[in-house]
Amino acid sequence: MKNKKILIIHTGGTIGMVRTESGYAPQTGALMNELRQIRDLTSPDLPDWDIVEFDPLLDSTNVRYEQWNSIAETIADNYCSYDGFVVLHGTDTLAYSASALSFMLEGLDKPVVFTGSQIPLCELRSDGRDNLITAMMVAAEGRVREVTLYFGGSLMRGNRAIKYSADRITAFTSPNYPVLASAGISIEYTGQEMNTNVKHPLHSNTLNVIRMRPCRIGVIKIVPGIQFEIFEPIRFEELDGLILESFGKGNIPQYDPALTRLISEASKSGTIVTVCTQCTAGSISLGIYKAGSALVEAGAVSGGNMTTEAALAKLTYLLSKELPREEIRRLMQVDLRGELTT
Ligand code: ASP
């Protein structure tokens, strides 16, 4: 693979963390020190690589739209010089960032593989070495030319993945879409990658980065006995977007009309209300039950089988493009980057 060249973008996260008195934390230069000790990184079976390290490095709990913009711009600035990109990122918000980048990189035609680890590279049982090496191979191979997430043996579409385990080495899963590749003795691709010949809406022929801007998006999880009056002080109509994590197929309790009243007022003032299911897998189908019909009447749109992570990233992207609110409502229900099965 020595004729291929990839760029590693280190944003922070456990993979490059060191022990401190207050627990693991990122430290400038620590990852490079670890990488120098991994002899396999000079193997002829790996591509040539360069690395850029963000300053500051972050625990991904602190990642916001600014870091999404920096990742996207680093890829755009180096797009012609590399065959693919590996983004090292903390696992806590990895699925959000991978989702965000899948939308921001319009016209992407090279691999962008997000990865990280549950155990730092400086520790004995680190999963970082395999995650990094396999992600580098996938990025260089160039078969899957979209934003993906490689972790614990599975390559997933970035905007389909969720972190489902705080403990397991296989921390991520893709509940509503098949894995794109499994890395066992060899890397087996499943043929489920995006067909770049199919032109999705809002995709372009050349790379075009949409910068994210700060958006006021709230997320509410519906629970049994939820008292909607506690939300009354929230000025829903001042939100750009609201994601409701409903029960099952899009159901909310009906004992109190306060929620639908709030949603209806917010929708009328332009807030995009999107319903996602709090189930790990499956899809919203608004109106299949009476308990969900009220949401449609109040102006909410279905998030289909999008993850909350993908819905949040998509909403931020569409709002950042400053499209008319009605168009955003429509596009939330359209498959733009393989994030949704319609
Ligand atoms: N808190 C860490 C982070 O998200 C967790 C990890 O990387 O695994 O940066």
Tab-separated table of C-alpha atoms and ligand atoms in Angstrom:
chain	number	residue	atom	x	y	z
A	1	MET	CA	0.000	0.000	0.000
A	2	LYS	CA	3.032	2.261	-0.135
A	3	ASN	CA	1.687	4.025	-3.231
A	4	LYS	CA	-1.248	5.266	-1.116
A	5	LYS	CA	-1.161	8.133	1.324
A	6	ILE	CA	-3.561	8.950	4.120
A	7	LEU	CA	-3.908	11.765	6.613
A	8	ILE	CA	-4.631	11.016	10.281
A	9	ILE	CA	-6.486	13.831	12.040
A	10	HIS	CA	-6.131	13.573	15.822
A	11	THR	CA	-8.900	15.466	17.621
A	12	GLY	CA	-8.504	13.870	21.076
A	13	GLY	CA	-10.323	11.072	22.901
A	14	THR	CA	-9.213	8.091	24.943
A	15	ILE	CA	-6.934	6.655	22.247
A	16	GLY	CA	-4.277	9.336	22.879
A	17	MET	CA	-5.004	10.047	26.540
A	18	VAL	CA	-2.618	9.725	29.487
A	19	ARG	CA	-3.272	9.122	33.191
A	20	THR	CA	-3.522	12.266	35.278
A	21	GLU	CA	-4.447	12.834	38.940
A	22	SER	CA	-8.027	13.507	37.930
A	23	GLY	CA	-8.358	10.630	35.467
A	24	TYR	CA	-7.523	10.116	31.788
A	25	ALA	CA	-7.041	13.328	29.803
A	26	PRO	CA	-5.664	14.256	26.373
A	27	GLN	CA	-2.067	15.529	26.201
A	28	THR	CA	-0.305	17.137	23.261
A	29	GLY	CA	2.301	14.826	21.705
A	30	ALA	CA	1.275	11.751	23.747
A	31	LEU	CA	-0.303	9.958	20.799
A	32	MET	CA	2.779	10.526	18.605
A	33	ASN	CA	4.970	9.019	21.355
A	34	GLU	CA	2.788	5.910	21.340
A	35	LEU	CA	2.700	5.690	17.533
A	36	ARG	CA	6.512	5.811	17.345
A	37	GLN	CA	6.578	2.594	19.378
A	38	ILE	CA	4.244	0.701	17.029
A	39	ARG	CA	6.677	-0.807	14.509
A	40	ASP	CA	3.842	-2.085	12.316
A	41	LEU	CA	2.987	1.485	11.346
A	42	THR	CA	5.964	1.400	8.966
A	43	SER	CA	4.856	-1.893	7.393
A	44	PRO	CA	4.742	-1.938	3.566
A	45	ASP	CA	1.198	-3.295	3.936
A	46	LEU	CA	0.109	0.058	5.324
A	47	PRO	CA	-0.171	3.308	3.374
A	48	ASP	CA	2.194	6.210	3.935
A	49	TRP	CA	0.688	8.546	6.488
A	50	ASP	CA	0.934	11.995	7.945
A	51	ILE	CA	-0.721	13.208	11.106
A	52	VAL	CA	-2.159	16.541	12.241
A	53	GLU	CA	-2.972	17.097	15.882
A	54	PHE	CA	-5.660	19.542	16.955
A	55	ASP	CA	-4.896	22.187	19.541
A	56	PRO	CA	-6.439	21.805	22.033
A	57	LEU	CA	-7.050	18.066	22.023
A	58	LEU	CA	-10.460	17.351	23.489
A	59	ASP	CA	-12.292	14.792	25.490
A	60	SER	CA	-15.102	14.405	22.962
A	61	THR	CA	-17.698	15.380	25.540
A	62	ASN	CA	-16.494	18.923	24.766
A	63	VAL	CA	-16.781	18.641	20.977
A	64	ARG	CA	-19.108	21.214	19.423
A	65	TYR	CA	-19.856	22.527	15.957
A	66	GLU	CA	-16.480	24.387	15.902
A	67	GLN	CA	-14.586	21.068	15.980
A	68	TRP	CA	-16.855	19.659	13.260
A	69	ASN	CA	-15.903	22.685	11.151
A	70	SER	CA	-12.181	22.195	11.876
A	71	ILE	CA	-12.329	18.508	10.873
A	72	ALA	CA	-14.186	19.357	7.656
A	73	GLU	CA	-11.774	22.161	6.773
A	74	THR	CA	-8.707	19.999	7.456
A	75	ILE	CA	-10.104	17.386	5.072
A	76	ALA	CA	-10.946	20.005	2.424
A	77	ASP	CA	-7.513	21.692	2.678
A	78	ASN	CA	-5.754	18.345	2.178
A	79	TYR	CA	-8.287	16.655	-0.077
A	80	CYS	CA	-6.155	16.455	-3.229
A	81	SER	CA	-2.960	15.359	-1.446
A	82	TYR	CA	-4.334	12.194	0.224
A	83	ASP	CA	-6.235	9.063	-0.800
A	84	GLY	CA	-8.215	8.943	2.423
A	85	PHE	CA	-8.582	10.291	5.949
A	86	VAL	CA	-8.667	8.735	9.422
A	87	VAL	CA	-10.192	10.863	12.185
A	88	LEU	CA	-9.185	9.910	15.749
A	89	HIS	CA	-11.958	10.991	18.094
A	90	GLY	CA	-13.312	10.252	21.566
A	91	THR	CA	-15.992	7.590	21.592
A	92	ASP	CA	-18.584	9.501	23.647
A	93	THR	CA	-19.676	11.771	20.804
A	94	LEU	CA	-18.069	9.941	17.902
A	95	ALA	CA	-21.390	8.963	16.321
A	96	TYR	CA	-22.569	12.603	16.424
A	97	SER	CA	-19.396	13.880	14.745
A	98	ALA	CA	-19.370	11.133	12.110
A	99	SER	CA	-23.026	11.950	11.363
A	100	ALA	CA	-22.278	15.673	11.144
A	101	LEU	CA	-19.360	15.206	8.757
A	102	SER	CA	-21.425	12.915	6.523
A	103	PHE	CA	-23.711	15.874	5.818
A	104	MET	CA	-21.121	18.677	5.811
A	105	LEU	CA	-18.850	17.057	3.198
A	106	GLU	CA	-21.064	17.487	0.134
A	107	GLY	CA	-19.594	15.710	-2.885
A	108	LEU	CA	-17.206	13.538	-0.799
A	109	ASP	CA	-15.597	10.883	-2.989
A	110	LYS	CA	-12.827	9.599	-0.707
A	111	PRO	CA	-12.906	7.519	2.487
A	112	VAL	CA	-13.203	9.348	5.807
A	113	VAL	CA	-12.941	6.785	8.629
A	114	PHE	CA	-13.619	7.809	12.231
A	115	THR	CA	-12.164	5.678	14.993
A	116	GLY	CA	-10.881	5.824	18.587
A	117	SER	CA	-10.578	3.378	21.442
A	118	GLN	CA	-12.077	2.366	24.745
A	119	ILE	CA	-8.629	1.864	26.334
A	120	PRO	CA	-5.775	4.366	25.721
A	121	LEU	CA	-2.829	3.293	23.550
A	122	CYS	CA	-0.546	3.758	26.563
A	123	GLU	CA	-2.313	0.915	28.404
A	124	LEU	CA	-1.512	-2.790	28.027
A	125	ARG	CA	-4.844	-4.003	26.645
A	126	SER	CA	-5.548	-1.049	24.358
A	127	ASP	CA	-7.935	-1.617	21.470
A	128	GLY	CA	-6.494	1.485	19.800
A	129	ARG	CA	-3.792	-0.297	17.808
A	130	ASP	CA	-6.177	-2.515	15.837
A	131	ASN	CA	-8.757	0.216	15.424
A	132	LEU	CA	-6.155	2.596	14.010
A	133	ILE	CA	-4.403	0.090	11.732
A	134	THR	CA	-7.628	-1.298	10.269
A	135	ALA	CA	-9.064	2.210	9.815
A	136	MET	CA	-5.873	3.165	7.931
A	137	MET	CA	-6.238	0.150	5.636
A	138	VAL	CA	-9.901	0.955	4.930
A	139	ALA	CA	-9.043	4.607	4.269
A	140	ALA	CA	-6.272	3.636	1.843
A	141	GLU	CA	-8.212	0.897	0.080
A	142	GLY	CA	-10.732	3.430	-1.172
A	143	ARG	CA	-13.636	1.082	-1.665
A	144	VAL	CA	-16.016	2.809	0.779
A	145	ARG	CA	-15.946	6.477	-0.197
A	146	GLU	CA	-18.172	7.969	2.461
A	147	VAL	CA	-17.954	8.920	6.152
A	148	THR	CA	-17.638	5.724	8.183
A	149	LEU	CA	-16.853	4.583	11.689
A	150	TYR	CA	-14.545	1.636	12.327
A	151	PHE	CA	-14.581	0.066	15.773
A	152	GLY	CA	-14.008	-3.352	17.272
A	153	GLY	CA	-14.043	-5.281	13.995
A	154	SER	CA	-16.931	-3.509	12.258
A	155	LEU	CA	-17.015	-0.771	9.658
A	156	MET	CA	-20.296	1.130	9.891
A	157	ARG	CA	-21.860	4.038	8.044
A	158	GLY	CA	-21.085	7.055	10.242
A	159	ASN	CA	-24.626	8.370	10.339
A	160	ARG	CA	-26.084	4.957	11.211
A	161	ALA	CA	-23.869	4.162	14.182
A	162	ILE	CA	-24.531	4.621	17.882
A	163	LYS	CA	-22.347	4.073	20.925
A	164	TYR	CA	-24.317	1.416	22.745
A	165	SER	CA	-21.820	0.153	25.321
A	166	ALA	CA	-19.789	2.106	27.839
A	167	ASP	CA	-17.681	-0.982	28.575
A	168	ARG	CA	-17.382	-3.252	25.583
A	169	ILE	CA	-14.517	-3.150	23.128
A	170	THR	CA	-17.211	-3.450	20.450
A	171	ALA	CA	-18.739	-0.184	21.702
A	172	PHE	CA	-20.687	0.728	18.568
A	173	THR	CA	-23.526	-0.801	16.656
A	174	SER	CA	-25.505	0.061	13.541
A	175	PRO	CA	-29.045	-0.977	14.471
A	176	ASN	CA	-30.880	-0.049	11.280
A	177	TYR	CA	-28.302	-0.635	8.556
A	178	PRO	CA	-25.928	-3.534	7.829
A	179	VAL	CA	-22.229	-3.134	8.570
A	180	LEU	CA	-20.172	-2.061	5.541
A	181	ALA	CA	-17.313	-4.443	6.358
A	182	SER	CA	-16.284	-6.938	9.000
A	183	ALA	CA	-12.643	-7.249	9.945
A	184	GLY	CA	-11.899	-10.807	10.972
A	185	ILE	CA	-8.916	-12.671	9.568
A	186	SER	CA	-9.381	-10.434	6.536
A	187	ILE	CA	-11.468	-7.343	5.859
A	188	GLU	CA	-14.678	-8.521	4.197
A	189	TYR	CA	-16.760	-5.815	2.526
A	190	THR	CA	-20.503	-6.442	2.427
A	191	GLY	CA	-21.343	-4.338	-0.637
A	192	GLN	CA	-23.627	-2.058	1.394
A	193	GLU	CA	-21.573	1.096	0.841
A	194	MET	CA	-23.080	4.148	-0.837
A	195	ASN	CA	-23.230	4.019	-4.584
A	196	THR	CA	-21.496	7.242	-5.529
A	197	ASN	CA	-23.118	7.149	-8.984
A	198	VAL	CA	-26.523	7.687	-7.381
A	199	LYS	CA	-26.956	11.407	-6.914
A	200	HIS	CA	-28.541	12.085	-3.559
A	201	PRO	CA	-30.267	15.449	-3.054
A	202	LEU	CA	-27.926	18.164	-1.723
A	203	HIS	CA	-24.810	16.320	-2.871
A	204	SER	CA	-22.442	17.981	-5.327
A	205	ASN	CA	-19.942	16.793	-7.954
A	206	THR	CA	-16.922	18.265	-6.204
A	207	LEU	CA	-16.131	18.542	-2.513
A	208	ASN	CA	-18.049	21.399	-0.954
A	209	VAL	CA	-17.887	21.970	2.802
A	210	ILE	CA	-20.950	23.331	4.588
A	211	ARG	CA	-19.816	24.976	7.821
A	212	MET	CA	-22.066	24.273	10.775
A	213	ARG	CA	-23.373	27.169	12.828
A	214	PRO	CA	-24.662	27.068	16.413
A	215	CYS	CA	-28.311	26.063	16.433
A	216	ARG	CA	-30.762	25.978	19.325
A	217	ILE	CA	-31.891	22.361	19.256
A	218	GLY	CA	-33.534	20.645	22.209
A	219	VAL	CA	-33.974	16.903	22.762
A	220	ILE	CA	-36.788	15.568	24.978
A	221	LYS	CA	-37.147	11.924	25.918
A	222	ILE	CA	-40.749	10.939	26.667
A	223	VAL	CA	-41.084	8.848	29.850
A	224	PRO	CA	-44.135	7.333	31.581
A	225	GLY	CA	-45.924	9.917	33.694
A	226	ILE	CA	-44.003	12.809	32.128
A	227	GLN	CA	-45.409	16.096	33.407
A	228	PHE	CA	-45.520	18.394	30.456
A	229	GLU	CA	-46.081	21.501	32.524
A	230	ILE	CA	-42.422	21.358	33.576
A	231	PHE	CA	-41.627	22.284	29.969
A	232	GLU	CA	-44.021	25.258	29.909
A	233	PRO	CA	-41.257	27.759	30.925
A	234	ILE	CA	-39.177	26.631	27.920
A	235	ARG	CA	-39.855	28.943	25.033
A	236	PHE	CA	-40.176	26.176	22.425
A	237	GLU	CA	-40.978	28.714	19.732
A	238	GLU	CA	-37.489	30.190	20.161
A	239	LEU	CA	-35.851	26.862	19.349
A	240	ASP	CA	-34.586	26.143	15.832
A	241	GLY	CA	-35.336	22.495	16.294
A	242	LEU	CA	-36.704	19.990	18.748
A	243	ILE	CA	-36.128	16.240	18.672
A	244	LEU	CA	-38.693	14.193	20.551
A	245	GLU	CA	-37.582	10.717	21.528
A	246	SER	CA	-40.983	9.048	21.583
A	247	PHE	CA	-42.068	5.596	22.601
A	248	GLY	CA	-42.077	2.869	19.937
A	249	LYS	CA	-43.322	3.934	16.531
A	250	GLY	CA	-43.896	7.573	17.468
A	251	ASN	CA	-46.262	7.467	20.396
A	252	ILE	CA	-46.710	10.001	23.164
A	253	PRO	CA	-49.030	9.878	26.181
A	254	GLN	CA	-52.455	11.473	25.712
A	255	TYR	CA	-53.413	12.329	29.315
A	256	ASP	CA	-52.277	15.923	28.953
A	257	PRO	CA	-52.721	18.100	25.838
A	258	ALA	CA	-49.917	20.443	26.976
A	259	LEU	CA	-47.221	18.770	24.856
A	260	THR	CA	-49.135	18.885	21.589
A	261	ARG	CA	-50.081	22.497	22.325
A	262	LEU	CA	-46.414	23.381	22.856
A	263	ILE	CA	-45.380	21.533	19.688
A	264	SER	CA	-48.093	23.139	17.656
A	265	GLU	CA	-47.136	26.650	18.791
A	266	ALA	CA	-43.456	25.937	18.181
A	267	SER	CA	-44.087	24.503	14.696
A	268	LYS	CA	-46.149	27.527	13.740
A	269	SER	CA	-43.226	29.768	14.701
A	270	GLY	CA	-40.805	27.755	12.544
A	271	THR	CA	-39.293	25.272	15.023
A	272	ILE	CA	-38.607	21.976	13.248
A	273	VAL	CA	-40.010	19.242	15.493
A	274	THR	CA	-38.677	15.797	14.552
A	275	VAL	CA	-39.797	12.553	16.140
A	276	CYS	CA	-37.247	9.763	16.658
A	277	THR	CA	-37.869	6.520	18.474
A	278	GLN	CA	-36.205	5.816	21.789
A	279	CYS	CA	-36.009	2.137	20.753
A	280	THR	CA	-32.521	1.161	19.645
A	281	ALA	CA	-33.804	-0.252	16.351
A	282	GLY	CA	-36.809	0.243	14.097
A	283	SER	CA	-38.659	3.142	12.600
A	284	ILE	CA	-41.147	5.898	13.415
A	285	SER	CA	-44.477	5.589	11.685
A	286	LEU	CA	-46.523	8.568	12.813
A	287	GLY	CA	-50.253	8.046	12.869
A	288	ILE	CA	-50.210	4.256	13.026
A	289	TYR	CA	-51.586	4.671	16.585
A	290	LYS	CA	-53.978	7.315	17.847
A	291	ALA	CA	-51.258	8.037	20.416
A	292	GLY	CA	-49.057	9.338	17.584
A	293	SER	CA	-51.558	11.090	15.310
A	294	ALA	CA	-51.628	14.166	17.528
A	295	LEU	CA	-47.980	14.776	16.697
A	296	VAL	CA	-48.708	14.972	12.961
A	297	GLU	CA	-51.585	17.348	13.591
A	298	ALA	CA	-49.302	19.502	15.731
A	299	GLY	CA	-46.825	19.816	12.837
A	300	ALA	CA	-44.112	17.351	13.856
A	301	VAL	CA	-42.240	15.374	11.175
A	302	SER	CA	-41.122	11.778	11.264
A	303	GLY	CA	-37.463	10.979	11.756
A	304	GLY	CA	-38.109	7.525	10.230
A	305	ASN	CA	-35.349	5.165	11.283
A	306	MET	CA	-32.730	7.860	11.799
A	307	THR	CA	-30.754	7.708	15.018
A	308	THR	CA	-31.097	10.730	17.311
A	309	GLU	CA	-27.412	11.395	16.556
A	310	ALA	CA	-28.082	11.551	12.811
A	311	ALA	CA	-31.272	13.596	13.241
A	312	LEU	CA	-29.445	16.190	15.354
A	313	ALA	CA	-26.591	16.437	12.848
A	314	LYS	CA	-28.961	16.613	9.859
A	315	LEU	CA	-31.073	19.298	11.470
A	316	THR	CA	-27.952	21.359	12.269
A	317	TYR	CA	-26.746	20.939	8.671
A	318	LEU	CA	-30.046	21.944	7.066
A	319	LEU	CA	-30.393	24.933	9.405
A	320	SER	CA	-26.781	25.919	8.656
A	321	LYS	CA	-27.620	25.955	4.942
A	322	GLU	CA	-30.297	28.499	5.811
A	323	LEU	CA	-32.958	26.755	3.758
A	324	PRO	CA	-36.606	27.790	4.174
A	325	ARG	CA	-38.193	26.056	7.165
A	326	GLU	CA	-40.762	24.199	5.021
A	327	GLU	CA	-37.940	22.824	2.867
A	328	ILE	CA	-36.079	21.675	6.003
A	329	ARG	CA	-39.228	19.896	7.195
A	330	ARG	CA	-39.456	18.096	3.850
A	331	LEU	CA	-35.745	17.206	3.681
A	332	MET	CA	-35.717	15.783	7.217
A	333	GLN	CA	-37.832	12.980	5.749
A	334	VAL	CA	-35.680	12.487	2.611
A	335	ASP	CA	-32.594	10.249	2.462
A	336	LEU	CA	-29.621	12.589	1.871
A	337	ARG	CA	-26.545	10.483	2.794
A	338	GLY	CA	-27.840	7.007	3.483
A	339	GLU	CA	-28.952	8.027	6.975
A	340	LEU	CA	-32.547	7.011	6.450
A	341	THR	CA	-34.434	4.156	4.844
A	342	THR	CA	-37.462	5.553	3.005
B	1	ASP	N1	-14.576	10.541	27.270
B	1	ASP	C1	-13.825	9.962	26.167
B	1	ASP	C2	-14.081	10.806	24.936
B	1	ASP	O1	-15.148	10.689	24.376
B	1	ASP	C3	-14.246	8.553	25.949
B	1	ASP	C4	-13.509	7.815	24.847
B	1	ASP	O2	-12.811	8.357	24.013
B	1	ASP	O3	-13.654	6.570	24.791
B	1	ASP	O4	-13.239	11.585	24.555
